[in-house]
Amino acid sequence: MNAATHINADLIQLLVSQALSEDLNGQSANDGDITAQLIPATQTATANVITREDCIFCGEALVAEVFKQVDASVELTFFKHDGDAAAPSDVLFTAKGNARAILTAERTALNFVQTLSGTATTTAHYVKELAGTTTQLLDTRKTVPGLRQLQKYAVLCGGGNNHRIGLYDAFLIKENHIAACGGIAQAVATAKQNHPNLKVEVEVENLDELNQALIAGADIIMLDNFSVADIKQAVQINQQISPVGSHTKPAKLEVSGNMTIHTLREYSQAGVDYISSGAITKHVNAIDLSMRFVKT
């Protein structure tokens, strides 16, 4: 997947409808926005939306859907598109049309953009730290409930990569799964039997479990809270192919657990394939945006 991937249109429509309903108490735009009613119904305006800080823009389709649902006659002009970098005072987009409609749509549109651009921007900072390495940055399922597809799209816009989307598209066998299944070997074998075409990933907490996962034939192994020294040793073990009593091909190695932007490079230089971080979707600062009417 890449940043050109489109978010499901039906999902966008649903999420925008729900967000507008919060603001309008389930009423129409004309009836629900009592402050906008102070403005003459036929008055028109042009408004610029700017960013007050450096960011990676994300949320164009959400903005378009918000204004479509409030008043489809409002004309939008985008100066930044998903994945584009923006600097303080840059105009992201302009809205031109009915003044009431622009004001009613403003906060809902900006809420989506500030959150998704925040996710994309945080991701871009992390990706920058991995520049020049072969390690890819992955997101996790630690997303805002209801916004997973949007946030994972924002991760792509920021230059990151998506891990599994949910519980249905790939295996991630963790400590409790292992305990309930009776061991790593049993869990991996059952996973491959149930869904032979899906990737099987196993989370391990030490080098002994790493060996068990390799022998079981895991496709990806997550090294959870490993020290840098143990990660380097895990990389060496993974590369030592033995056709008898051990693994016959290397697995992809992923590092996870308390990843910060300050530790990324050290972990990546240990030689792992992936680093996954929940911080890029859950420790996100919304981008500071502003809408201003333009005098004409």
mmCIF file of N, CA and C in Angstrom, residues 1-8 12 56-62 80-85 116 120-121 123-124 127 139 149-162:
data_model
loop_
_atom_site.group_PDB
_atom_site.id
_atom_site.type_symbol
_atom_site.label_atom_id
_atom_site.label_comp_id
_atom_site.label_asym_id
_atom_site.label_seq_id
_atom_site.Cartn_x
_atom_site.Cartn_y
_atom_site.Cartn_z
ATOM 1 N N MET A 1 0.845 -1.193 0.000
ATOM 2 C CA MET A 1 0.000 0.000 0.000
ATOM 3 C C MET A 1 0.881 1.245 0.000
ATOM 4 N N ASN A 2 0.334 2.347 -0.504
ATOM 5 C CA ASN A 2 1.066 3.599 -0.463
ATOM 6 C C ASN A 2 0.101 4.746 -0.208
ATOM 7 N N ALA A 3 0.629 5.946 -0.169
ATOM 8 C CA ALA A 3 -0.194 7.088 0.223
ATOM 9 C C ALA A 3 -1.275 7.438 -0.792
ATOM 10 N N ALA A 4 -1.223 6.823 -1.969
ATOM 11 C CA ALA A 4 -2.265 7.065 -2.956
ATOM 12 C C ALA A 4 -3.480 6.172 -2.734
ATOM 13 N N THR A 5 -3.358 5.234 -1.815
ATOM 14 C CA THR A 5 -4.464 4.330 -1.522
ATOM 15 C C THR A 5 -5.652 5.114 -0.988
ATOM 16 N N HIS A 6 -6.822 4.826 -1.492
ATOM 17 C CA HIS A 6 -8.009 5.550 -1.070
ATOM 18 C C HIS A 6 -8.655 4.887 0.146
ATOM 19 N N ILE A 7 -9.173 5.701 1.033
ATOM 20 C CA ILE A 7 -9.956 5.196 2.145
ATOM 21 C C ILE A 7 -11.332 4.832 1.598
ATOM 22 N N ASN A 8 -11.933 3.815 2.171
ATOM 23 C CA ASN A 8 -13.250 3.381 1.736
ATOM 24 C C ASN A 8 -14.243 4.549 1.787
ATOM 25 N N ILE A 12 -15.923 6.859 4.949
ATOM 26 C CA ILE A 12 -15.792 8.315 5.057
ATOM 27 C C ILE A 12 -17.163 8.952 5.230
ATOM 28 N N ILE A 56 2.609 17.254 7.893
ATOM 29 C CA ILE A 56 2.279 16.498 6.690
ATOM 30 C C ILE A 56 0.760 16.499 6.592
ATOM 31 N N PHE A 57 0.238 17.054 5.516
ATOM 32 C CA PHE A 57 -1.210 17.189 5.387
ATOM 33 C C PHE A 57 -1.858 15.834 5.123
ATOM 34 N N CYS A 58 -3.002 15.614 5.752
ATOM 35 C CA CYS A 58 -3.787 14.405 5.503
ATOM 36 C C CYS A 58 -5.247 14.682 5.839
ATOM 37 N N GLY A 59 -6.137 14.263 4.965
ATOM 38 C CA GLY A 59 -7.558 14.394 5.247
ATOM 39 C C GLY A 59 -8.367 15.055 4.156
ATOM 40 N N GLU A 60 -7.827 15.139 2.956
ATOM 41 C CA GLU A 60 -8.519 15.837 1.869
ATOM 42 C C GLU A 60 -9.912 15.258 1.610
ATOM 43 N N ALA A 61 -10.021 13.947 1.564
ATOM 44 C CA ALA A 61 -11.317 13.320 1.268
ATOM 45 C C ALA A 61 -12.325 13.580 2.371
ATOM 46 N N LEU A 62 -11.840 13.681 3.616
ATOM 47 C CA LEU A 62 -12.750 13.961 4.728
ATOM 48 C C LEU A 62 -13.288 15.375 4.642
ATOM 49 N N LYS A 80 -2.736 21.860 -0.775
ATOM 50 C CA LYS A 80 -1.944 20.735 -0.302
ATOM 51 C C LYS A 80 -2.794 19.479 -0.428
ATOM 52 N N HIS A 81 -2.122 18.389 -0.765
ATOM 53 C CA HIS A 81 -2.811 17.112 -0.906
ATOM 54 C C HIS A 81 -2.205 16.110 0.070
ATOM 55 N N ASP A 82 -2.907 15.006 0.282
ATOM 56 C CA ASP A 82 -2.460 14.021 1.272
ATOM 57 C C ASP A 82 -1.010 13.618 1.027
ATOM 58 N N GLY A 83 -0.203 13.720 2.079
ATOM 59 C CA GLY A 83 1.207 13.382 1.984
ATOM 60 C C GLY A 83 2.112 14.564 1.722
ATOM 61 N N ASP A 84 1.538 15.733 1.402
ATOM 62 C CA ASP A 84 2.345 16.928 1.142
ATOM 63 C C ASP A 84 2.814 17.564 2.448
ATOM 64 N N ALA A 85 4.032 18.101 2.434
ATOM 65 C CA ALA A 85 4.543 18.842 3.584
ATOM 66 C C ALA A 85 4.027 20.272 3.534
ATOM 67 N N LEU A 116 -5.594 13.518 11.624
ATOM 68 C CA LEU A 116 -4.912 12.707 10.619
ATOM 69 C C LEU A 116 -3.569 13.317 10.224
ATOM 70 N N ALA A 120 0.114 11.603 10.507
ATOM 71 C CA ALA A 120 1.052 11.579 9.385
ATOM 72 C C ALA A 120 2.358 12.281 9.739
ATOM 73 N N THR A 121 2.252 13.376 10.468
ATOM 74 C CA THR A 121 3.440 14.152 10.823
ATOM 75 C C THR A 121 4.312 13.401 11.813
ATOM 76 N N THR A 123 4.432 10.194 12.189
ATOM 77 C CA THR A 123 5.016 9.088 11.420
ATOM 78 C C THR A 123 6.222 9.568 10.626
ATOM 79 N N ALA A 124 6.099 10.722 9.984
ATOM 80 C CA ALA A 124 7.190 11.246 9.159
ATOM 81 C C ALA A 124 8.445 11.508 9.994
ATOM 82 N N VAL A 127 9.997 8.096 10.551
ATOM 83 C CA VAL A 127 10.583 7.585 9.313
ATOM 84 C C VAL A 127 11.907 8.280 9.017
ATOM 85 N N ASP A 139 2.951 0.473 11.844
ATOM 86 C CA ASP A 139 2.006 0.925 12.860
ATOM 87 C C ASP A 139 1.479 -0.288 13.638
ATOM 88 N N GLN A 149 -8.948 2.839 10.118
ATOM 89 C CA GLN A 149 -8.611 2.923 8.700
ATOM 90 C C GLN A 149 -8.069 4.298 8.347
ATOM 91 N N LEU A 150 -8.631 5.335 8.966
ATOM 92 C CA LEU A 150 -8.160 6.682 8.681
ATOM 93 C C LEU A 150 -6.742 6.881 9.193
ATOM 94 N N GLN A 151 -6.475 6.428 10.412
ATOM 95 C CA GLN A 151 -5.140 6.610 10.968
ATOM 96 C C GLN A 151 -4.100 5.771 10.238
ATOM 97 N N LYS A 152 -4.477 4.572 9.837
ATOM 98 C CA LYS A 152 -3.525 3.745 9.093
ATOM 99 C C LYS A 152 -3.255 4.359 7.715
ATOM 100 N N TYR A 153 -4.242 4.981 7.139
ATOM 101 C CA TYR A 153 -4.024 5.731 5.899
ATOM 102 C C TYR A 153 -3.074 6.899 6.144
ATOM 103 N N ALA A 154 -3.254 7.587 7.276
ATOM 104 C CA ALA A 154 -2.376 8.708 7.614
ATOM 105 C C ALA A 154 -0.935 8.248 7.806
ATOM 106 N N VAL A 155 -0.760 7.055 8.370
ATOM 107 C CA VAL A 155 0.587 6.488 8.512
ATOM 108 C C VAL A 155 1.243 6.330 7.138
ATOM 109 N N LEU A 156 0.489 5.860 6.168
ATOM 110 C CA LEU A 156 1.020 5.737 4.813
ATOM 111 C C LEU A 156 1.411 7.101 4.265
ATOM 112 N N CYS A 157 0.583 8.094 4.520
ATOM 113 C CA CYS A 157 0.874 9.449 4.038
ATOM 114 C C CYS A 157 2.147 10.000 4.670
ATOM 115 N N GLY A 158 2.458 9.544 5.875
ATOM 116 C CA GLY A 158 3.667 9.984 6.556
ATOM 117 C C GLY A 158 4.894 9.171 6.196
ATOM 118 N N GLY A 159 4.739 8.177 5.329
ATOM 119 C CA GLY A 159 5.877 7.383 4.883
ATOM 120 C C GLY A 159 6.068 6.081 5.627
ATOM 121 N N GLY A 160 5.157 5.760 6.549
ATOM 122 C CA GLY A 160 5.242 4.502 7.278
ATOM 123 C C GLY A 160 4.544 3.380 6.531
ATOM 124 N N ASN A 161 4.459 2.234 7.185
ATOM 125 C CA ASN A 161 3.829 1.053 6.597
ATOM 126 C C ASN A 161 2.805 0.484 7.565
ATOM 127 N N ASN A 162 1.796 -0.137 7.002
ATOM 128 C CA ASN A 162 0.757 -0.747 7.822
ATOM 129 C C ASN A 162 1.132 -2.149 8.249
#
